[in-house]
Amino acid sequence: EAAVTQSPRNKVAVTGGKVTLSCNQTNNHNNMYWYRQDTGHGLRLIHYSYGAGSTEKGDIPDGYKASRPSQENFSLILELATPSQTSVYFCATSGTGGGDTQYFGPGTRLLVL
Amino acid sequence: SQWGEENLQALSIQEGEDVTMNCSYKTYTTVVQWYRQKSGKGPALIILIRSNEREKRSGRLRATLDTSSQSSSLSITGTLATDTAVYFCATDPGNTRKLIFGLGTTLQVQP
């Protein structure tokens, strides 16, 4: 049974619209992460969280917000979606140790028209 | 950037051949993790090597780490078509609970 799930798996949005990507985990990990993956750029960290109620900015946070209402759930919010945010988004979790393995969800493919 | 230029590659080989991928990084790390990402899936860890290890083996996989040259390699022996994937190395500079992922090597194994 998948430990990290993402919804939706595919999303088409309009420019200027609001998009919410959701991630749920059953790993009971404190750390959760949102990445985007684009050709030629690899995985880039957008936001991350060390536990419920906390969010931190990653390397490319502009245009994105994050919310961690519980241990299990971590959301990525695009308040005003733009075509440049068309990408594949991955959620990941890890334990509290430095250098811990990250466990990824299956990804959400977002197309902003 | 954290990464050297060899971190973005594309390789195409025949099934049964051996292959080695390289990864060089610019800042200190306590660990190098290698992830594999198959088409349409999220990355998944395949092997992890710590800074006090020079070599790590797991089945057909072998990872090496040279902290003096800040480089790591991943070798796969007797490749299978199912090894077709993108392979990423990732480092943890400064024990931050964040990983920095390389750009990846795309490996195509022809049956």
Coordinates of C-alpha atoms in Angstrom, one line a residue:
Chain A
E1 CA 0.0 0.0 0.0
A2 CA 1.4 3.3 -1.1
A3 CA 2.8 5.4 1.8
V4 CA 2.8 8.7 0.0
T5 CA -0.1 9.6 -2.2
Q6 CA -0.8 12.7 -4.2
S7 CA -4.0 14.2 -5.6
P8 CA -4.9 15.0 -8.2
R9 CA -2.6 13.0 -10.4
N10 CA -3.3 15.3 -13.4
K11 CA -4.6 18.8 -13.4
V12 CA -5.4 21.4 -16.1
A13 CA -5.7 24.9 -14.8
V14 CA -6.3 28.3 -16.3
T15 CA -3.9 31.2 -15.9
G16 CA -4.8 33.2 -12.9
G17 CA -6.7 30.4 -11.2
K18 CA -6.0 28.9 -7.9
V19 CA -4.6 25.4 -7.7
T20 CA -4.1 23.2 -4.7
L21 CA -2.0 20.0 -4.8
S22 CA -2.4 17.6 -1.9
C23 CA -0.1 15.1 -0.4
N24 CA -0.9 12.5 2.2
Q25 CA 1.5 10.1 4.0
T26 CA 1.3 7.1 6.2
N27 CA 5.0 6.9 7.0
N28 CA 4.5 9.0 10.2
H29 CA 7.5 11.1 9.0
N30 CA 8.0 14.6 10.4
N31 CA 9.6 16.0 7.3
M32 CA 7.7 16.6 4.1
Y33 CA 8.8 18.3 0.9
W34 CA 7.4 19.6 -2.4
Y35 CA 9.5 19.5 -5.5
R36 CA 9.0 20.4 -9.1
Q37 CA 10.7 18.5 -11.9
D38 CA 11.4 20.0 -15.3
T39 CA 13.6 18.8 -18.1
G40 CA 17.1 20.1 -17.6
H41 CA 16.6 21.2 -14.1
G42 CA 16.2 18.0 -12.1
L43 CA 14.3 18.2 -8.9
R44 CA 14.0 21.6 -7.3
L45 CA 12.7 22.2 -3.8
I46 CA 9.8 24.5 -3.4
H47 CA 8.7 24.3 0.2
Y48 CA 9.2 21.9 3.1
S49 CA 8.0 21.2 6.5
Y50 CA 9.5 19.8 9.7
G51 CA 6.1 19.0 11.3
A52 CA 2.5 20.0 11.6
G53 CA 2.0 23.7 11.6
S54 CA 5.5 24.5 10.1
T55 CA 6.4 25.4 6.6
E56 CA 9.8 26.6 5.3
K57 CA 10.8 28.1 1.9
G58 CA 12.9 26.0 -0.3
D59 CA 15.0 27.1 -3.3
I60 CA 12.2 28.3 -5.6
P61 CA 9.3 29.4 -3.4
D62 CA 8.1 32.4 -5.4
G63 CA 4.5 31.9 -6.6
Y64 CA 3.8 29.0 -4.2
K65 CA 2.5 28.7 -0.7
A66 CA 2.4 25.6 1.5
S67 CA 0.3 24.3 4.3
R68 CA 0.9 21.5 6.8
P69 CA -2.3 21.2 8.9
S70 CA -1.4 17.7 10.3
Q71 CA 1.4 15.2 10.4
E72 CA -0.2 13.3 7.5
N73 CA -1.0 16.2 5.1
F74 CA 1.0 18.7 3.2
S75 CA -0.5 21.0 0.5
L76 CA 1.1 23.1 -2.2
I77 CA -1.0 26.1 -3.2
L78 CA -0.7 28.2 -6.4
E79 CA -2.8 31.3 -5.7
L80 CA -2.5 32.7 -9.2
A81 CA -1.3 30.0 -11.5
T82 CA 0.9 30.9 -14.5
P83 CA 2.0 28.9 -17.5
S84 CA 5.6 28.9 -16.1
Q85 CA 4.3 26.7 -13.3
T86 CA 3.4 23.9 -15.8
S87 CA 5.5 21.0 -14.4
V88 CA 5.4 17.7 -12.6
Y89 CA 5.2 18.1 -8.8
F90 CA 6.4 15.6 -6.3
C91 CA 5.8 15.3 -2.7
A92 CA 8.3 13.4 -0.5
T93 CA 8.7 12.5 3.2
S94 CA 11.7 11.7 5.4
G95 CA 12.5 11.0 9.0
T96 CA 14.2 13.5 11.4
G97 CA 17.8 12.4 10.8
G98 CA 20.2 14.3 8.6
G99 CA 20.7 12.6 5.3
D100 CA 17.6 10.4 5.7
T101 CA 16.1 8.7 2.7
Q102 CA 13.3 10.6 1.1
Y103 CA 10.1 8.7 0.0
F104 CA 8.4 10.1 -3.0
G105 CA 4.8 10.1 -4.1
P106 CA 3.8 9.3 -7.7
G107 CA 3.7 12.9 -8.8
T108 CA 1.1 15.4 -10.1
R109 CA 1.3 16.6 -13.7
L110 CA 0.1 20.2 -13.9
L111 CA -0.7 22.0 -17.1
V112 CA -1.5 25.8 -16.8
L113 CA -3.1 27.2 -20.0
Chain B
S1 CA 25.5 25.1 -8.4
Q2 CA 26.2 22.1 -6.2
W3 CA 27.0 19.9 -9.2
G4 CA 29.7 19.3 -11.8
E5 CA 28.9 19.1 -15.5
E6 CA 28.9 15.4 -15.7
N7 CA 25.8 15.1 -13.7
L8 CA 23.6 15.5 -16.7
Q9 CA 24.1 12.6 -19.1
A10 CA 22.2 10.2 -21.4
L11 CA 23.5 6.7 -22.0
S12 CA 22.2 4.0 -24.3
I13 CA 23.5 0.4 -23.9
Q14 CA 22.6 -3.1 -24.7
E15 CA 21.1 -5.5 -22.1
G16 CA 23.8 -7.4 -20.3
E17 CA 26.4 -4.7 -20.5
D18 CA 27.8 -3.0 -17.4
V19 CA 27.5 0.7 -16.9
T20 CA 28.9 3.3 -14.6
M21 CA 27.4 6.8 -13.8
N22 CA 29.3 9.5 -12.1
C23 CA 28.4 12.3 -9.9
S24 CA 30.6 15.1 -8.6
Y25 CA 29.5 17.7 -6.0
K26 CA 31.0 20.9 -4.7
T27 CA 30.2 21.1 -1.0
Y28 CA 30.6 18.7 1.9
T29 CA 28.1 15.9 2.4
T30 CA 27.5 13.3 5.1
V31 CA 25.9 10.9 2.6
V32 CA 25.4 10.3 -1.1
Q33 CA 22.1 8.8 -2.0
W34 CA 21.3 7.3 -5.4
Y35 CA 17.7 7.3 -6.6
R36 CA 16.2 5.7 -9.7
Q37 CA 13.1 7.2 -11.4
K38 CA 11.2 5.1 -13.8
S39 CA 8.9 6.7 -16.4
G40 CA 5.8 8.1 -14.8
K41 CA 6.9 7.4 -11.3
G42 CA 8.5 9.2 -8.4
P43 CA 12.2 8.7 -7.5
A44 CA 13.1 5.8 -5.2
L45 CA 16.3 5.2 -3.3
I46 CA 18.4 2.3 -4.6
I47 CA 21.6 2.7 -2.6
L48 CA 23.1 5.0 0.0
I49 CA 26.7 5.5 0.9
R50 CA 28.0 7.4 3.9
S51 CA 31.0 9.7 4.1
N52 CA 33.0 7.0 6.1
E53 CA 32.4 4.4 3.4
R54 CA 34.4 4.0 0.2
E55 CA 32.2 1.4 -1.4
K56 CA 28.8 -0.1 -1.0
R57 CA 27.2 -3.0 -2.8
S58 CA 23.6 -4.1 -3.2
G59 CA 22.9 -6.9 -5.6
R60 CA 23.9 -5.7 -9.1
L61 CA 24.6 -2.2 -7.8
R62 CA 27.9 -0.8 -6.5
A63 CA 28.4 2.7 -5.3
T64 CA 31.7 4.4 -4.5
L65 CA 32.5 7.6 -2.7
D66 CA 35.7 9.6 -2.8
T67 CA 35.4 12.4 -0.3
S68 CA 38.7 13.9 -1.3
S69 CA 37.6 14.5 -4.9
Q70 CA 34.0 15.0 -3.9
S71 CA 32.7 12.4 -6.3
S72 CA 30.6 9.3 -6.3
S73 CA 29.8 6.6 -8.9
L74 CA 27.1 4.1 -9.4
S75 CA 27.8 0.9 -11.3
I76 CA 25.2 -1.6 -12.5
T77 CA 26.4 -4.9 -13.7
G78 CA 24.6 -7.1 -16.2
T79 CA 22.0 -4.5 -17.0
L80 CA 18.4 -5.4 -17.8
A81 CA 15.9 -3.6 -19.9
T82 CA 14.1 -2.9 -16.6
D83 CA 17.0 -0.8 -15.5
T84 CA 15.9 1.8 -18.0
A85 CA 15.4 4.9 -15.9
V86 CA 16.8 8.3 -14.8
Y87 CA 19.4 7.9 -12.0
F88 CA 19.9 10.8 -9.6
C89 CA 22.5 11.3 -7.0
A90 CA 21.6 13.4 -4.0
T91 CA 23.7 15.0 -1.2
D92 CA 23.0 16.4 2.2
P93 CA 25.3 19.3 2.7
G94 CA 25.6 20.2 6.4
N95 CA 23.2 17.7 7.7
T96 CA 20.2 20.0 7.0
R97 CA 17.4 17.4 6.5
K98 CA 17.2 18.6 2.9
L99 CA 18.7 16.8 0.0
I100 CA 20.2 18.4 -3.1
F101 CA 19.5 16.4 -6.2
G102 CA 21.8 16.2 -9.3
L103 CA 20.4 16.7 -12.8
G104 CA 20.4 13.0 -13.4
T105 CA 21.6 10.4 -15.9
T106 CA 19.1 9.0 -18.3
L107 CA 19.9 5.3 -18.9
Q108 CA 18.3 3.4 -21.8
V109 CA 18.9 -0.3 -21.8
Q110 CA 18.0 -1.9 -25.1
P111 CA 16.7 -5.5 -24.9

